[in-house]
Short mmCIF file of C-alpha atoms in Angstrom, two decimals:
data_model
loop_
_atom_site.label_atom_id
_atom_site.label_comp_id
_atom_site.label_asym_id
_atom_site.label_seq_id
_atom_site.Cartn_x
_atom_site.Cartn_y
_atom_site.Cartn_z
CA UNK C 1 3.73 -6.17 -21.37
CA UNK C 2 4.09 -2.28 -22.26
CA UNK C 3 7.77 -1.69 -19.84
CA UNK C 4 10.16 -0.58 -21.90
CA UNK C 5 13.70 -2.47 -21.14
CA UNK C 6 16.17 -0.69 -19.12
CA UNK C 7 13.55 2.19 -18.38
CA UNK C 8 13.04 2.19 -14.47
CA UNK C 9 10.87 5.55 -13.96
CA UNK C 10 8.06 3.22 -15.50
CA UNK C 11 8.70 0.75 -13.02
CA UNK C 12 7.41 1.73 -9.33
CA UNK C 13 9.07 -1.30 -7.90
CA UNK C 14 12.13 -0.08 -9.24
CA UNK C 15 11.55 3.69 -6.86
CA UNK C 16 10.84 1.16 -3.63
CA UNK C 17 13.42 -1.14 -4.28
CA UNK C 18 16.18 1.50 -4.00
CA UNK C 19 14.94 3.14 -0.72
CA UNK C 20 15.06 -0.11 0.72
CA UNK C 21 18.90 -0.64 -0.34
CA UNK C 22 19.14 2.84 1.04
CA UNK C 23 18.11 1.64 4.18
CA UNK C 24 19.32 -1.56 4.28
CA UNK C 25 23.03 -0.09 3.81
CA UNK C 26 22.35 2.56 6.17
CA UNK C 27 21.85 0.31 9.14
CA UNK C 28 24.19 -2.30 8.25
CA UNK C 29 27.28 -1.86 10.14
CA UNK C 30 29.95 -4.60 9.57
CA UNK C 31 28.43 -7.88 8.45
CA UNK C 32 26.63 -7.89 5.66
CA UNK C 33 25.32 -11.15 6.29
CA UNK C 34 22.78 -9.87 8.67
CA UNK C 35 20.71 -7.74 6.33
CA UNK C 36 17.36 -9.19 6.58
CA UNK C 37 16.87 -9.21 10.14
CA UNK C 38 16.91 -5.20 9.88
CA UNK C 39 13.97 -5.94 7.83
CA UNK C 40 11.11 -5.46 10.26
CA UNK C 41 12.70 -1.91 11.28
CA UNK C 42 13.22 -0.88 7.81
CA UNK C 43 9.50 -1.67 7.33
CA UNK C 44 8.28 0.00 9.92
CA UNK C 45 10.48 3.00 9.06
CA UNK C 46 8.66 3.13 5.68
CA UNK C 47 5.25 3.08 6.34
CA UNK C 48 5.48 5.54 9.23
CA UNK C 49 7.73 8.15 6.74
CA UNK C 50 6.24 11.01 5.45
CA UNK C 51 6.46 10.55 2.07
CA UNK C 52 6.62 14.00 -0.30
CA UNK C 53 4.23 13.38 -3.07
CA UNK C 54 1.31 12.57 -0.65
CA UNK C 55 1.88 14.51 2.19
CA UNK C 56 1.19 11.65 4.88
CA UNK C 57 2.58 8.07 5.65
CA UNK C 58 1.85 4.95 4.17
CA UNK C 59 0.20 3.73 7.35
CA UNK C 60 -1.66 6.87 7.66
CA UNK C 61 -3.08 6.63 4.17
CA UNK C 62 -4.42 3.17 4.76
CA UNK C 63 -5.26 3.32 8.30
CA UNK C 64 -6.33 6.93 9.27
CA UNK C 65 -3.71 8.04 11.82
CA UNK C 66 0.39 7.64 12.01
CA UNK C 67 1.57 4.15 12.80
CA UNK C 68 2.05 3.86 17.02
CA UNK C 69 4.99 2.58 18.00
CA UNK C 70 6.03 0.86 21.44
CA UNK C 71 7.38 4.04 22.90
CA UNK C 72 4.29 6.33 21.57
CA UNK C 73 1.76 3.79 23.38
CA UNK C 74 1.37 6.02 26.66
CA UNK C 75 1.38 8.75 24.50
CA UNK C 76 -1.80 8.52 22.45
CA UNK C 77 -4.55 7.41 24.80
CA UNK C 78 -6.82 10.09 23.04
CA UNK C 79 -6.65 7.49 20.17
CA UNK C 80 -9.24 5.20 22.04
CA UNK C 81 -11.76 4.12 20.15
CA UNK C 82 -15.07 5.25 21.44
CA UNK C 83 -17.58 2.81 23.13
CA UNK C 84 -20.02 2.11 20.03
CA UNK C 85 -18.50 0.28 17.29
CA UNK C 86 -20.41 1.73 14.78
CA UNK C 87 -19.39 5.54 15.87
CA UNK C 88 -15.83 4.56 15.85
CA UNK C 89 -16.08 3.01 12.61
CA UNK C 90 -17.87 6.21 10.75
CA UNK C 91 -14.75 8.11 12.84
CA UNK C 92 -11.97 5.92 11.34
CA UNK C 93 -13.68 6.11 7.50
CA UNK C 94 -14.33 9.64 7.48
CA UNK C 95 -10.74 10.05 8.44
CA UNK C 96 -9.57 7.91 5.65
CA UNK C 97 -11.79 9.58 3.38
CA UNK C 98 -10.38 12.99 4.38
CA UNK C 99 -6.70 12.03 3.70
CA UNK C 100 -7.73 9.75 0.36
CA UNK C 101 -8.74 13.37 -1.09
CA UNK C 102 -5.98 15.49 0.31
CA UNK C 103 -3.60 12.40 -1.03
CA UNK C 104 -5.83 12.59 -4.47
CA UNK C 105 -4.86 16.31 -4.94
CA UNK C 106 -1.33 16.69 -3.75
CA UNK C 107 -0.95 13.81 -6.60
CA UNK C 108 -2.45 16.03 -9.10
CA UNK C 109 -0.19 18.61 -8.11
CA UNK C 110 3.14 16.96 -8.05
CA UNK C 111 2.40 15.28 -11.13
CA UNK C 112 1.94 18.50 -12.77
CA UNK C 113 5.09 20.03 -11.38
CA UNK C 114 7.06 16.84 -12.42
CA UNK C 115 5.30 17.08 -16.00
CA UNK C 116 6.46 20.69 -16.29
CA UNK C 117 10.24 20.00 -15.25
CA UNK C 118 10.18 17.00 -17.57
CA UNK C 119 9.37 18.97 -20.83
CA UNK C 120 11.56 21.60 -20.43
CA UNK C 121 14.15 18.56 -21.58
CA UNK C 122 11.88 16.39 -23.59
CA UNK C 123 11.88 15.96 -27.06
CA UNK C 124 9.33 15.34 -29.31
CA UNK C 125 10.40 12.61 -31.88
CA UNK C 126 8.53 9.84 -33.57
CA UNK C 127 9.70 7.04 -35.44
CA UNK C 128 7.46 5.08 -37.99
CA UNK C 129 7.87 1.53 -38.76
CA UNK C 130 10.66 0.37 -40.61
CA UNK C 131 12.57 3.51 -40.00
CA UNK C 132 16.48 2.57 -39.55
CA UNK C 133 17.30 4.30 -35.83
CA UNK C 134 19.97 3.52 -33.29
CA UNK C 135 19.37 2.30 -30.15
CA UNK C 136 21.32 2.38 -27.15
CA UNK C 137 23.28 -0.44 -26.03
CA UNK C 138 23.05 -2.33 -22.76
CA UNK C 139 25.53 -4.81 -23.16
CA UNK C 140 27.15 -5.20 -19.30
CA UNK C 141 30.95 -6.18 -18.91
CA UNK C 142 31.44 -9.77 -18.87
CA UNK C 143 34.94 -11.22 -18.24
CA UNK C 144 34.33 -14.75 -19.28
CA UNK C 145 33.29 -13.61 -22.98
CA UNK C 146 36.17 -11.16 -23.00
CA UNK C 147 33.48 -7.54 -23.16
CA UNK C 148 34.55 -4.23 -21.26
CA UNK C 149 31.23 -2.08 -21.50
CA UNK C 150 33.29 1.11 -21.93
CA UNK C 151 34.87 -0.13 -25.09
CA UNK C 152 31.35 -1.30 -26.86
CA UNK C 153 29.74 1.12 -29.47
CA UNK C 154 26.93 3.56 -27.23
CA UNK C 155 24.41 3.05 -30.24
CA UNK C 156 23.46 -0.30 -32.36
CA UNK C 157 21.46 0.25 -35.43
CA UNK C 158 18.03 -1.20 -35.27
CA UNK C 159 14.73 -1.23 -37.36
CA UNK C 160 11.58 -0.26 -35.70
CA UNK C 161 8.74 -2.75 -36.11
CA UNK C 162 5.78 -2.22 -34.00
CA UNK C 163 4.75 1.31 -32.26
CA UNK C 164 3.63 0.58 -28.84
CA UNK C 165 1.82 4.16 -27.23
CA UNK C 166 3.69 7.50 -27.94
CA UNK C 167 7.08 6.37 -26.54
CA UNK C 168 7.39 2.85 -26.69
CA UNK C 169 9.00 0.84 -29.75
CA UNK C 170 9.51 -2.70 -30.38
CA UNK C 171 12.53 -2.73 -32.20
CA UNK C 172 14.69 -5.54 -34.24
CA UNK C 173 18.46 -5.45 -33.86
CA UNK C 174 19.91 -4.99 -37.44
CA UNK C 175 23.41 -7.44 -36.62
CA UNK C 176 21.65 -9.93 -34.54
CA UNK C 177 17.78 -9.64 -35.39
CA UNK C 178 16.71 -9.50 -31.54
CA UNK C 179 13.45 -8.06 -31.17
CA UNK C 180 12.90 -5.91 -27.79
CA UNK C 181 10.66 -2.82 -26.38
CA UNK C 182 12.75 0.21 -26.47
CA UNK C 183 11.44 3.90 -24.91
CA UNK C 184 12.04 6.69 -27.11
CA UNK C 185 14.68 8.31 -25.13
CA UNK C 186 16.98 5.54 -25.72
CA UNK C 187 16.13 5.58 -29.07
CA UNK C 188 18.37 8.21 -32.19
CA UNK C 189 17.48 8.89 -35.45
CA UNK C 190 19.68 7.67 -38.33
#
């Protein structure tokens, strides 16, 4: 595995999981018990959003056109597929083609905007292995074994023992010798 721990902007799942919360909390109104059955409206909500980076819907990316709903039925007869198979096949791929390249390059150009706002605040440090750093802690509150998170140090000391890519570490706790994957922006110097 090459996920750091505790590093979410590697994890996509982590991006969709939190616009469905968003959504599940948004139509939730008293009982909190009834959460999934909002599900099919919070999927269909999704895939027929916008979304920023790619400039069209989910359903629209896989499918060719926006995702019809009851109400637009009446609406989009000129959707009708045309009498030859074949010809309404070429219709619906060349369409899907289309919007595969137009999502292809709006990707290329968010992900250089993104990668120019993110090194204005990155830093460029490497650690080698067996270099004493400090690493942040991610020890959670636990009343049973008597821990308040605010009161634990920020920073453990740990020794770096593999390199994993450019920002990935696998580092071994100095007080308890746990090994884990650590990305460089949770890791300090000594």
């Amino acid at each position: 595995m090459r996920t750091a721990y505790y590093c979410p902007q590697v994890n996509n799942a982590e991006r969709v999981n939190r616009v469905i919360v968003t959504c599940i909390r948004t139509l939730l109104d008293g009982d909190h018990r009834e959460w999934d059955e909002k599900l099919p409206a919070i999927t269909a909500a999704i895939n027929a959003a916008r979304h920023e980076a790619t400039g069209v819907s989910p359903h629209e990316a896989n499918f060719g056109r926006n995702l019809l709903l009851h109400t637009d039925l009446y609406m989009q007869q000129h959707l009708n597929t045309p009498e030859d198979s074949k010809v309404a096949q070429d219709m619906r791929l060349s369409t899907i083609r289309r919007i595969q390249k137009l999502i292809i390059e709006r990707i290329k150009n968010n992900h250089q905007r993104a990668k120019q706002r993110y090194n204005l605040r990155a830093r460029s440090v490497t650690f080698k292995i067996g270099h004493l750093v400090w690493r942040r802690s991610f020890i959670l509150s636990s009343k049973a074994d008597k821990i308040n998170r605010k009161l634990e140090p920020k920073f453990v000391p740990a020794i770096v023992k593999e390199i994993i890519g450019t920002n990935l570490y696998v580092l071994e706790d100095v007080l308890n010798g746990k090994k884990g994957r650590y990305h460089a922006k949770d890791i300090k110097p000594d």
